mmCIF file of C-alpha atoms in Angstrom:
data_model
loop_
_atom_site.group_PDB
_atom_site.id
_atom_site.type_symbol
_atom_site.label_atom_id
_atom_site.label_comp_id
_atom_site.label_asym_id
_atom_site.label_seq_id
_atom_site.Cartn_x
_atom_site.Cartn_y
_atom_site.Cartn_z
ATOM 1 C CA UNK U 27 22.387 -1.147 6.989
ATOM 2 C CA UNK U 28 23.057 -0.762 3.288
ATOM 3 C CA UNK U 29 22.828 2.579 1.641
ATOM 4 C CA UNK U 30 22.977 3.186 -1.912
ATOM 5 C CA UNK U 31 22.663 6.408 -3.964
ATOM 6 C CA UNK U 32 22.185 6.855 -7.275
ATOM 7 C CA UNK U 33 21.428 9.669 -10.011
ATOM 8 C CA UNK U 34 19.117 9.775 -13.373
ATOM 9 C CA UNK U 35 17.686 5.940 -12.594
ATOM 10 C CA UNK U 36 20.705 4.031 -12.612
ATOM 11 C CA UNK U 37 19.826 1.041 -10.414
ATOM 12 C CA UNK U 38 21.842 -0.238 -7.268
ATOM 13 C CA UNK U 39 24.621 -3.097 -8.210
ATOM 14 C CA UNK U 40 22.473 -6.413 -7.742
ATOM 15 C CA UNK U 41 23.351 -8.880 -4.954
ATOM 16 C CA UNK U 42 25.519 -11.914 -5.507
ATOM 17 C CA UNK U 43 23.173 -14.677 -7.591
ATOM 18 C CA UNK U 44 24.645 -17.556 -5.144
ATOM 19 C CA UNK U 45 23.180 -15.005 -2.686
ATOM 20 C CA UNK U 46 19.763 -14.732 -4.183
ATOM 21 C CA UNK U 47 16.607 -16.035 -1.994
ATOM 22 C CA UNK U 48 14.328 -17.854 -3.560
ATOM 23 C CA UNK U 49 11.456 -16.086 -5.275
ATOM 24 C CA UNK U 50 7.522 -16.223 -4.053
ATOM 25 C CA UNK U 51 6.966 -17.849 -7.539
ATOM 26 C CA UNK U 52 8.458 -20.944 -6.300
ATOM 27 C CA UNK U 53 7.120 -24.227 -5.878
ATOM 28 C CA UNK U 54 4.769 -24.775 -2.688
ATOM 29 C CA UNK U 55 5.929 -26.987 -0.244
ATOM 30 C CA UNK U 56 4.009 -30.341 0.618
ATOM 31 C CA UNK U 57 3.598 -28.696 4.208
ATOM 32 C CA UNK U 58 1.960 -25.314 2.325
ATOM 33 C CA UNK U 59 -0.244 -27.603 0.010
ATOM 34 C CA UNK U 60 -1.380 -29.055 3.062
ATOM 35 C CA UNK U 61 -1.905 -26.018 4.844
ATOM 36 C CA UNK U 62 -4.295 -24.786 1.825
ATOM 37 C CA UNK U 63 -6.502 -27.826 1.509
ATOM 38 C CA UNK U 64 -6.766 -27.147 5.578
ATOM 39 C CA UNK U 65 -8.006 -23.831 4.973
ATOM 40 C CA UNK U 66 -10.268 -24.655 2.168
ATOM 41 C CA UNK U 67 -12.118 -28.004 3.990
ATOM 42 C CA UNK U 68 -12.304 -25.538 6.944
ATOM 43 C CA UNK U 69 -14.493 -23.037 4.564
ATOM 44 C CA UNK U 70 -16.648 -25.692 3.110
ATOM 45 C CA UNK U 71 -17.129 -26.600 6.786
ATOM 46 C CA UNK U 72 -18.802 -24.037 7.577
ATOM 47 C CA UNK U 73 -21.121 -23.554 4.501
ATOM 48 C CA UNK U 74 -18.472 -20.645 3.137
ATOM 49 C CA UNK U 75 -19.233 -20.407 -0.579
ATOM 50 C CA UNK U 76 -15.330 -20.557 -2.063
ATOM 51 C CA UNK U 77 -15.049 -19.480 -5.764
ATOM 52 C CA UNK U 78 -11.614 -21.257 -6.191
ATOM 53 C CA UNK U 79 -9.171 -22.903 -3.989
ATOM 54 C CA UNK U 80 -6.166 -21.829 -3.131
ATOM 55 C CA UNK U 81 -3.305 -22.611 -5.843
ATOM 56 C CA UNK U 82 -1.025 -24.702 -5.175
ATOM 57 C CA UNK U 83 0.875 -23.881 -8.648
ATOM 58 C CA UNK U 84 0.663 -20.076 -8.214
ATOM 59 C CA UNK U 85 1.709 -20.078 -4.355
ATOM 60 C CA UNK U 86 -0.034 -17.294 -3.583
ATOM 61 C CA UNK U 87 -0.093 -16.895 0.149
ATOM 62 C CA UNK U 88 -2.814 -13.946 -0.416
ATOM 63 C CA UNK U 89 -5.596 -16.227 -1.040
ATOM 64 C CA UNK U 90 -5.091 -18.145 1.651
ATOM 65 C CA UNK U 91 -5.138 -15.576 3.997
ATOM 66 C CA UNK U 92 -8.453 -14.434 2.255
ATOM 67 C CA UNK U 93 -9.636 -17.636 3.069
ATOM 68 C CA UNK U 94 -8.650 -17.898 6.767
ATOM 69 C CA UNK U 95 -9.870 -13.907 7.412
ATOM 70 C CA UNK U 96 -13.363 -15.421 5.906
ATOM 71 C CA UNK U 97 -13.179 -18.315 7.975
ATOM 72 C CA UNK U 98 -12.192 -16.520 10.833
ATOM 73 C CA UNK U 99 -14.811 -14.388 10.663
ATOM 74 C CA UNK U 100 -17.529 -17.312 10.824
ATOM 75 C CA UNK U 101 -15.994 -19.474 13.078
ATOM 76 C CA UNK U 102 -15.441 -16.124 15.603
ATOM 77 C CA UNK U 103 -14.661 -17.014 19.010
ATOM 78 C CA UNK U 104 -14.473 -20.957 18.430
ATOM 79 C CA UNK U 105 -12.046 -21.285 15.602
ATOM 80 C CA UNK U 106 -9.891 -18.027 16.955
ATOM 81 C CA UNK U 107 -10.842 -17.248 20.265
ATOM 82 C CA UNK U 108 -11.151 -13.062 20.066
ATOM 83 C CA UNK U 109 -10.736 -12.539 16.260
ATOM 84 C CA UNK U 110 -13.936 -10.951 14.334
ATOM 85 C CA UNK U 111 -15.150 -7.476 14.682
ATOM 86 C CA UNK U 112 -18.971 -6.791 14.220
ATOM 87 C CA UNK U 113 -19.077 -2.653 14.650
ATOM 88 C CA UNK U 114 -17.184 -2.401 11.071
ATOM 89 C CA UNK U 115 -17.199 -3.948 7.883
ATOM 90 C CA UNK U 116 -14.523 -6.479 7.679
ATOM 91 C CA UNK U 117 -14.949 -7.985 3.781
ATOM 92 C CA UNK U 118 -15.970 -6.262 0.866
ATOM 93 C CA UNK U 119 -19.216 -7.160 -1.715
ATOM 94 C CA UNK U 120 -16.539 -8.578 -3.806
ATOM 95 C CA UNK U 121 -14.971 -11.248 -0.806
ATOM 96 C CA UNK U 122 -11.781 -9.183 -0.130
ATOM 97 C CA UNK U 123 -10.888 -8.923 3.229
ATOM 98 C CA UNK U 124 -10.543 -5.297 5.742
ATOM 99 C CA UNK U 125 -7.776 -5.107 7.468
ATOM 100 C CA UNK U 126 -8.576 -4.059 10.735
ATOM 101 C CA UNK U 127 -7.537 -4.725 14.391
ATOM 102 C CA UNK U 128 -9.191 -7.702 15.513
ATOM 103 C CA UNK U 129 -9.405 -9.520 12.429
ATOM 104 C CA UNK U 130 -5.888 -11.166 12.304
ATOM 105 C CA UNK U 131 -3.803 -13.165 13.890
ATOM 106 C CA UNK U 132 -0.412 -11.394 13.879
ATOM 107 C CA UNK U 133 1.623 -14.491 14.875
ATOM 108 C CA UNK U 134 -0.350 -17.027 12.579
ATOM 109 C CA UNK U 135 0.289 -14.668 9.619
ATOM 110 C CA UNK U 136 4.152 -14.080 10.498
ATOM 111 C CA UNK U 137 4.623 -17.461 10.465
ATOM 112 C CA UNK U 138 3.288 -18.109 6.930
ATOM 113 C CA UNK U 139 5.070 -15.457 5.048
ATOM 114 C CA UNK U 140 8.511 -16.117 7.442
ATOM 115 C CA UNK U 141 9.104 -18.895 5.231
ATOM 116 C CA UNK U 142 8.536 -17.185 1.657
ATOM 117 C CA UNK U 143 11.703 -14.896 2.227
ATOM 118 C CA UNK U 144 9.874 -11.732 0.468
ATOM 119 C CA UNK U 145 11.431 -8.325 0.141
ATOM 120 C CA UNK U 146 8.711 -5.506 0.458
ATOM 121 C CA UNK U 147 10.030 -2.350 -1.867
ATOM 122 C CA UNK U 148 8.326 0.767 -0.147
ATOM 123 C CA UNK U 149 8.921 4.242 -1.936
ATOM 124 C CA UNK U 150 8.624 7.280 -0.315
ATOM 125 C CA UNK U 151 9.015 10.787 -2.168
ATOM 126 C CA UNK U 152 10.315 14.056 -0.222
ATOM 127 C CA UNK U 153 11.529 17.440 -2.398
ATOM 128 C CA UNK U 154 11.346 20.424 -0.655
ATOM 129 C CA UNK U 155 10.856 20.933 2.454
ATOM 130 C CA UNK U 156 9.264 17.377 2.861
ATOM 131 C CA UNK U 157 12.640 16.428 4.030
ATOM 132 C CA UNK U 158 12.397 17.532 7.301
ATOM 133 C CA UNK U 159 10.016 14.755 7.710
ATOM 134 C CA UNK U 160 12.262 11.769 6.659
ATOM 135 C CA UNK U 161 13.650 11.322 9.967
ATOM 136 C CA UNK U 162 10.511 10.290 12.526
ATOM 137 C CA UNK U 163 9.536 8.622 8.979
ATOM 138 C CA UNK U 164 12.053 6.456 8.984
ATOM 139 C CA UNK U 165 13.150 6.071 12.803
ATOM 140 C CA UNK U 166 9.467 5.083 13.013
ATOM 141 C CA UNK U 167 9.474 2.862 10.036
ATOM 142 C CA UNK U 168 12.052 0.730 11.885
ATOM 143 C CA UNK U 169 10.348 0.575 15.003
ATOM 144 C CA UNK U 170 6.738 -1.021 13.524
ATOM 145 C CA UNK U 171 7.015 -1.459 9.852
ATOM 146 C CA UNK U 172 7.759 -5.026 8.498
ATOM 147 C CA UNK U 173 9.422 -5.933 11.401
ATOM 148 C CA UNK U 174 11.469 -9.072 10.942
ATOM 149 C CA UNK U 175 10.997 -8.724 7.043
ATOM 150 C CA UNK U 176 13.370 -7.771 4.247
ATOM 151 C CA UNK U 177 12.399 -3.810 3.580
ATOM 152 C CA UNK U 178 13.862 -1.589 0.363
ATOM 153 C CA UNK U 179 13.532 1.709 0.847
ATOM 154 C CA UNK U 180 13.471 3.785 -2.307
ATOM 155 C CA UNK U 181 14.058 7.597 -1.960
ATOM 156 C CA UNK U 182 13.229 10.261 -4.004
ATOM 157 C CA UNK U 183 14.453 13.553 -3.111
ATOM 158 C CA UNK U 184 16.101 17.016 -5.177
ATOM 159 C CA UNK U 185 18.576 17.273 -1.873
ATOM 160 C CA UNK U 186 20.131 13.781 -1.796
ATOM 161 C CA UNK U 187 22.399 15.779 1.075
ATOM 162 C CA UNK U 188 19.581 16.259 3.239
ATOM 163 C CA UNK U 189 18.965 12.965 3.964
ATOM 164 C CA UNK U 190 19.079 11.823 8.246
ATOM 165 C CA UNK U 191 21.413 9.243 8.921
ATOM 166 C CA UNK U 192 19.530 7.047 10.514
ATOM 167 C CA UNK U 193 20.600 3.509 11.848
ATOM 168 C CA UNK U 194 18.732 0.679 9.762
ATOM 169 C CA UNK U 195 18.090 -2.426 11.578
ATOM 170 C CA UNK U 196 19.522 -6.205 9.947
ATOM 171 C CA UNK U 197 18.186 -6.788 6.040
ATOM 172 C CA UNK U 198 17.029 -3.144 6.061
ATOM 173 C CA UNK U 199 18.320 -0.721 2.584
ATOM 174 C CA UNK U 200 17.805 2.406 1.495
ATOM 175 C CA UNK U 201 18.544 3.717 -1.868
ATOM 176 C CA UNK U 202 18.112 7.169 -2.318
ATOM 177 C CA UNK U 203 17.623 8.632 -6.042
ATOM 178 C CA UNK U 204 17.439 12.127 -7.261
ATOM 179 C CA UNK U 205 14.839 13.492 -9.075
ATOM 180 C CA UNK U 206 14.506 17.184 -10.084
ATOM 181 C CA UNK U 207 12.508 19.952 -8.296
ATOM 182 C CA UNK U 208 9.110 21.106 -9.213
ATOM 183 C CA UNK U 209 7.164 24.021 -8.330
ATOM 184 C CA UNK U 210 3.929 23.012 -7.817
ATOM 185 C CA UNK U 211 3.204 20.145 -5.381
ATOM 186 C CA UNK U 212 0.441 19.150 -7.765
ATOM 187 C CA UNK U 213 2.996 18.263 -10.359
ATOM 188 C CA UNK U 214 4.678 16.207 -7.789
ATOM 189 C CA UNK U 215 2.058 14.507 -6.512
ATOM 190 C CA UNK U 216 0.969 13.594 -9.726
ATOM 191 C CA UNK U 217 4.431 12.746 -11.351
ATOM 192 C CA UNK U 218 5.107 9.622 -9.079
ATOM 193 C CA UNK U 219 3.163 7.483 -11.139
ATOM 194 C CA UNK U 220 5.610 7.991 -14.023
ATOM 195 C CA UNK U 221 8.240 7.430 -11.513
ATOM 196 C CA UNK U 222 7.245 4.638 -9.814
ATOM 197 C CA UNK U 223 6.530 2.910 -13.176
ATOM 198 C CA UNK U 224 9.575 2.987 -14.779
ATOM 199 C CA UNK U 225 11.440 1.724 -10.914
ATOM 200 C CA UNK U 226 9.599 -1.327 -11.379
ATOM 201 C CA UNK U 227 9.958 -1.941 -15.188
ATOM 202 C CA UNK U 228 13.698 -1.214 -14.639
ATOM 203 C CA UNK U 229 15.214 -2.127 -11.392
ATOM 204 C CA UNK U 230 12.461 -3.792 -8.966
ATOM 205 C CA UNK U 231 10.946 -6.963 -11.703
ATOM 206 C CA UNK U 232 15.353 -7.368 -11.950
ATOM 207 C CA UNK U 233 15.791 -7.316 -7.939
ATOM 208 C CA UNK U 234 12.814 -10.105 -7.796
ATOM 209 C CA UNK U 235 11.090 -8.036 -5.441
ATOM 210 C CA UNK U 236 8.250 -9.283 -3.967
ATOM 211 C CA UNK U 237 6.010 -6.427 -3.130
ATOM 212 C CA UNK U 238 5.876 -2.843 -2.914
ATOM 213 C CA UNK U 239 4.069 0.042 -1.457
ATOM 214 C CA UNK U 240 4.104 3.922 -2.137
ATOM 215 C CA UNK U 241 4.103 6.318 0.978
ATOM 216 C CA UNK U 242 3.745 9.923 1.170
ATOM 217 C CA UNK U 243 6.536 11.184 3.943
ATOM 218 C CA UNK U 244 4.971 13.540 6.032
ATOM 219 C CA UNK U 245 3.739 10.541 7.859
ATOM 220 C CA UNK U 246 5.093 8.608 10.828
ATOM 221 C CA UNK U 247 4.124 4.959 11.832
ATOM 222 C CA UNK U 248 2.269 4.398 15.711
ATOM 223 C CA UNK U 249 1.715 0.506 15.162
ATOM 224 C CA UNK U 250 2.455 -2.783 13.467
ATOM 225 C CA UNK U 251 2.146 -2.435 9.770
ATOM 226 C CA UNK U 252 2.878 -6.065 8.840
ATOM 227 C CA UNK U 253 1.897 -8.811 6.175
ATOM 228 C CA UNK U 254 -1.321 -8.777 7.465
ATOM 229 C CA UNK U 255 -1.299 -6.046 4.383
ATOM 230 C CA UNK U 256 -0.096 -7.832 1.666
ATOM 231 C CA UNK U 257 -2.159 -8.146 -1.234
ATOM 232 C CA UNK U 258 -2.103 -8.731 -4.802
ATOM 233 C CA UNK U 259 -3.629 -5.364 -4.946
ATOM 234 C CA UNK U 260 -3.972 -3.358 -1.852
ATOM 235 C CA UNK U 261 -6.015 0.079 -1.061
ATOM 236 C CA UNK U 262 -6.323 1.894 1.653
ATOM 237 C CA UNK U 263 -9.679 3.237 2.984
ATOM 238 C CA UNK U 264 -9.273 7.087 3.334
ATOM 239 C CA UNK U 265 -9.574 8.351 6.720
ATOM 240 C CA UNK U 266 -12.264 11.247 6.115
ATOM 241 C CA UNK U 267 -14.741 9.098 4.062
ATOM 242 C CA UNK U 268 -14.815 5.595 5.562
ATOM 243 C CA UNK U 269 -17.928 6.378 7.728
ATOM 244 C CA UNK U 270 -19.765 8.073 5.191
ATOM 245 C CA UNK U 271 -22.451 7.981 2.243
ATOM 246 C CA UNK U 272 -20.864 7.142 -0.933
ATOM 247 C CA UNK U 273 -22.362 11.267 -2.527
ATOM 248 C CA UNK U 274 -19.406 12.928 0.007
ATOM 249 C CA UNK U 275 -17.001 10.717 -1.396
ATOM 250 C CA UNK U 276 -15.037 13.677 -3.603
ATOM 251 C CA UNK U 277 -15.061 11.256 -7.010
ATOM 252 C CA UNK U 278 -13.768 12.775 -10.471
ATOM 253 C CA UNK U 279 -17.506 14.212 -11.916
ATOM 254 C CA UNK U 280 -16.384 16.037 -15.023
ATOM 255 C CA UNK U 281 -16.941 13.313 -17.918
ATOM 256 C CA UNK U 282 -14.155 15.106 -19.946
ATOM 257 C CA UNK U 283 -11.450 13.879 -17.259
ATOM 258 C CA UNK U 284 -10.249 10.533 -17.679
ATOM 259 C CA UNK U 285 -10.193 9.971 -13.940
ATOM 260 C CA UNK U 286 -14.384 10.634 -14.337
ATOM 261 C CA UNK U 287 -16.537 8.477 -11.964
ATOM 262 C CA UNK U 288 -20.581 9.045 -12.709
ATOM 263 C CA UNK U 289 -22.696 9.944 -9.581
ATOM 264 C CA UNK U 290 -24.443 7.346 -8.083
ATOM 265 C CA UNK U 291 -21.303 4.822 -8.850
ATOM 266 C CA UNK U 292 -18.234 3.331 -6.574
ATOM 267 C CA UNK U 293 -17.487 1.303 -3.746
ATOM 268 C CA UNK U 294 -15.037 3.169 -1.712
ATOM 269 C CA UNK U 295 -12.773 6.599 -1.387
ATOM 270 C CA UNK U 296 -8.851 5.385 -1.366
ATOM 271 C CA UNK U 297 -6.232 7.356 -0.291
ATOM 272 C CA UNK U 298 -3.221 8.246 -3.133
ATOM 273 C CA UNK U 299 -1.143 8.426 0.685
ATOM 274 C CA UNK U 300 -0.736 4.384 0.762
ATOM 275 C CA UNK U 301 -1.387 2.056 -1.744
ATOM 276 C CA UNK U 302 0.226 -1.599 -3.181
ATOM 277 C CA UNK U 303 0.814 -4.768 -3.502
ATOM 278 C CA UNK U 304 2.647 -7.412 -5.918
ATOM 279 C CA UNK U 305 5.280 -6.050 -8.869
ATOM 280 C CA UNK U 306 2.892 -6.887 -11.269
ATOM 281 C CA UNK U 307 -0.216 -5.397 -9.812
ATOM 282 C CA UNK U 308 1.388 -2.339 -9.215
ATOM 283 C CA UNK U 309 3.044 -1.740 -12.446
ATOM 284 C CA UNK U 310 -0.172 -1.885 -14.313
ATOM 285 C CA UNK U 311 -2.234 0.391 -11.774
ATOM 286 C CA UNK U 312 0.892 3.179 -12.345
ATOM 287 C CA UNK U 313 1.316 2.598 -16.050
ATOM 288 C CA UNK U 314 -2.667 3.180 -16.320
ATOM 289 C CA UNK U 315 -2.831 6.197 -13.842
ATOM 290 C CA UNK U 316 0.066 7.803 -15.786
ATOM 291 C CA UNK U 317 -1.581 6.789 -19.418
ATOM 292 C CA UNK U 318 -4.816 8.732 -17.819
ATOM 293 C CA UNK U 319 -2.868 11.745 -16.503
ATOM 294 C CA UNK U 320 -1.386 12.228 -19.637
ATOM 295 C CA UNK U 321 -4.580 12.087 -21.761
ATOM 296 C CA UNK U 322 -5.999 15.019 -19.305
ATOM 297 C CA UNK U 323 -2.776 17.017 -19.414
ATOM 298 C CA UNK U 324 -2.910 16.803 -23.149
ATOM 299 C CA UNK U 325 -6.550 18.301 -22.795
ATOM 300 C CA UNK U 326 -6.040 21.078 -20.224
ATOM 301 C CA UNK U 327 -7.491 19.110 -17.592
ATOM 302 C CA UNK U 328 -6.250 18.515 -14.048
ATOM 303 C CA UNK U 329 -8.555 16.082 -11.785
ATOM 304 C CA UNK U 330 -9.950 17.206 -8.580
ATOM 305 C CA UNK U 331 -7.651 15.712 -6.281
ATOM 306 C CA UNK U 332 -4.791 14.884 -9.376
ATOM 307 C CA UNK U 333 -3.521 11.159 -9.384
ATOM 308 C CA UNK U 334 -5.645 10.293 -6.091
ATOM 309 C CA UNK U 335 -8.557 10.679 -8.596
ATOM 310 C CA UNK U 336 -6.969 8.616 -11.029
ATOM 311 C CA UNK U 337 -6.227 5.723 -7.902
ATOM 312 C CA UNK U 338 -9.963 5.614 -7.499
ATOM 313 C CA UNK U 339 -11.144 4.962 -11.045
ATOM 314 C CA UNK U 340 -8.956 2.730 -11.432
ATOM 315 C CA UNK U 341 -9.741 0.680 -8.055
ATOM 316 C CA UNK U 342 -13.363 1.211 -9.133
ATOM 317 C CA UNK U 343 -12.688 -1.064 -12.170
ATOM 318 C CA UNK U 344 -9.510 -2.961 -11.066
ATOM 319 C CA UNK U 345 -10.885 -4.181 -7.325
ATOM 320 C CA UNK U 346 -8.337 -4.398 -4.981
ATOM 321 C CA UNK U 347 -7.863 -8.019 -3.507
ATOM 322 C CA UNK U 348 -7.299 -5.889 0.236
ATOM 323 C CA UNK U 349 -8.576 -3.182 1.746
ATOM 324 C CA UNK U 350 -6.566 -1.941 4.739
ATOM 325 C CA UNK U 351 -9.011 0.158 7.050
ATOM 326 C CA UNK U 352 -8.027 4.022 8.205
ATOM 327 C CA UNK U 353 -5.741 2.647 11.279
ATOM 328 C CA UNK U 354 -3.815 2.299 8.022
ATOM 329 C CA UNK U 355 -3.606 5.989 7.358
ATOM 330 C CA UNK U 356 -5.018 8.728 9.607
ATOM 331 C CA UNK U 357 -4.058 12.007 10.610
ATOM 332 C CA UNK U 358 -2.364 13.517 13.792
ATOM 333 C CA UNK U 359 -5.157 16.407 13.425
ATOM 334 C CA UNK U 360 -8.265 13.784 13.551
ATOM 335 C CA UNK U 361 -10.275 13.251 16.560
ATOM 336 C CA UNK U 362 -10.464 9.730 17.384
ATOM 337 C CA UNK U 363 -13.365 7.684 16.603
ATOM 338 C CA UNK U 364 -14.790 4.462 18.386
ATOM 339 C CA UNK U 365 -14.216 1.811 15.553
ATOM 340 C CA UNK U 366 -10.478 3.072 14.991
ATOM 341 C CA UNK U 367 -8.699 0.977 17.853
ATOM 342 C CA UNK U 368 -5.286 1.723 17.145
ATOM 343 C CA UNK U 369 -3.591 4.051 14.593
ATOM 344 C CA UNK U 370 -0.441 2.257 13.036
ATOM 345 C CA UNK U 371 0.566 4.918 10.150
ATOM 346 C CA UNK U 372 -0.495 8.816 9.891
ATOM 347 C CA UNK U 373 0.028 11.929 8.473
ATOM 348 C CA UNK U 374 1.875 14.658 11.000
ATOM 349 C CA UNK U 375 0.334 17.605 11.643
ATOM 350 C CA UNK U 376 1.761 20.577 8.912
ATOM 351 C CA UNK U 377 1.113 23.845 8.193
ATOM 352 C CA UNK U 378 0.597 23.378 3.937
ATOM 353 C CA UNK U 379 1.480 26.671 2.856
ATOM 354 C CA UNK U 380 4.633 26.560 4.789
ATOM 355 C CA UNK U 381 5.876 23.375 3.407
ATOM 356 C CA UNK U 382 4.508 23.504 -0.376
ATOM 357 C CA UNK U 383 5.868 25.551 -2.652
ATOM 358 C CA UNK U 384 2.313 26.215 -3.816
ATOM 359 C CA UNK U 385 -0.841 26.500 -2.881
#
């Protein structure tokens, strides 16, 4: 366990360079390149319409997993013996896979990324009374999250003495970073895009992290969350809307918001509660969000559900290369439903006005 703390942004001392893995950027091996061409003949195989092969210059393991979910998915019981689900929608209109249970092969995919070395950067935010919920967040983290994978937790909190000691398992960090206190969760919610923007421009693109997600706290993990949920940019369906016509979905209508979405128009609802995927990805969905927040602040306006609305226009234009279904995010308070086999990450029941300092 490694636990750094730090105040106004200043970034954790680097690791030794003689230290340093090697980056996902590196050269494929002649065992991958052999491993995509597999995957690709296996497509064509099957009549599987491929719009670009895997690269082996880019060595992106993403694609290739898009390929094998889509081949998996064809092939069924043949190729994977029980993979496939038919009661839910497991790729998009646009070819990017749905993460559900079923549809992977948890072993297969370890395997692959095992020998990449990544780091996943996860960022969770907790002022207020949200600290009461860093413990089961964590403790639970560390049963099911990443497990076996190099994890950085970054922590932003206004009581840096609040934090729960808790025991971090082998190539496990937590940095904690204090921010100041706000009075309006609103403001909070909708200030992490700043945040997380300026972590990756100035410590995470330095650290040669890999990926990163962003968390809300009040949450505790049930089940694996893996690299079945890597992505170069990853949404997650939200849990009230994935069962439902696209006029429920609560969209951004006002035109004069920047975070406006026309009626009629959009592909999914995302939750603001999970979201990532590479450095790069990332860094331009934040820096965007936070460009559009600041154009409606500057105009009086505040979007219906703040950066969340943002999230959405911007995955409406910017099409995330994953979707990870609701087992990805429920809620504690949700009745469960048949196509929702297992829940691996939720939000704990709360009472709001108790914990927010608004309403």
């Amino acid at each position: 366990m490694s636990i750094t703390a730090s105040e106004g942004g200043s970034a954790p001392e680097a690791e030794d360079s003689a230290e340093r893995r090697p980056t996902v950027g590196a050269a494929l091996s002649e065992s991958d390149a052999e491993v995509a061409a597999l995957l690709l003949r296996a497509a064509k195989n099957i009549g599987l319409e491929v719009p670009r092969a895997p690269s082996p210059e880019r060595s992106r393991l993403d694609d290739w997993l898009i390929y094998l979910g889509l081949a998996s998915i064809w092939f069924g019981n043949h190729l994977t013996g029980n993979l496939g689900r038919t009661d839910v929608a497991s790729v998009t209109p646009w070819l990017a896979p749905i993460v559900w249970e079923g549809t992977f092969d948890a072993t297969l995919i370890d395997s692959i990324y095992k020998q990449q070395n990544i780091t996943i950067a996860t960022t969770v935010f907790a002022l207020g009374k949200y600290t009461r919920f860093l413990k089961d967040f964590l403790e639970s983290a560390e049963e099911h999250y990443f497990i076996g994978f190099r994890v950085h937790y970054y922590l932003f909190t206004d009581q840096p003495e609040a934090i729960p000691n808790v025991k971090l398992g082998q190539e496990r960090y937590l940095t904690v970073k204090k921010i100041p206190s706000l009075n309006r969760w609103q403001d909070i919610s909708m200030g992490r895009m700043d945040i997380l923007e300026k972590l990756i421009e100035n410590e995470l693109a330095k650290e040669k992290v890999d990926y990163i997600f962003c968390l809300d706290v009040d949450t505790k993990f049930y089940g694996r969350w893996g690299v079945e949920s890597l992505g170069h940019l990853v949404g997650v369906i939200h849990p009230w809307f994935f069962d439902v016509p696209r006029f429920i979905f609560t969209y951004e209508h006002r035109p004069e918001s920047q975070a406006y979405i026309p009626a009629g128009v959009g592909d999914y609802y995302y939750t603001a509660a999970a979201f990532g995927g590479s450095l790069k990805d990332v860094h331009h969905l934040t820096k965007t969000c936070r460009e559009q927040l600041n154009i409606d602040a500057a105009n009086s306006i505040e979007a219906v559900w703040h950066e969340e609305s943002h999230l959405n226009k911007y995955f409406l234009y910017n099409k995330p290369s994953k979707l990870l279904s609701p087992e990805y995010l429920w809620r504690d308070i949700s009745m469960s439903v048949g196509q929702v086999k297992i829940i691996r990450f939720s939000h704990v029941a709360k009472n709001n006005a108790e914990v927010r300092p608004n309403l």
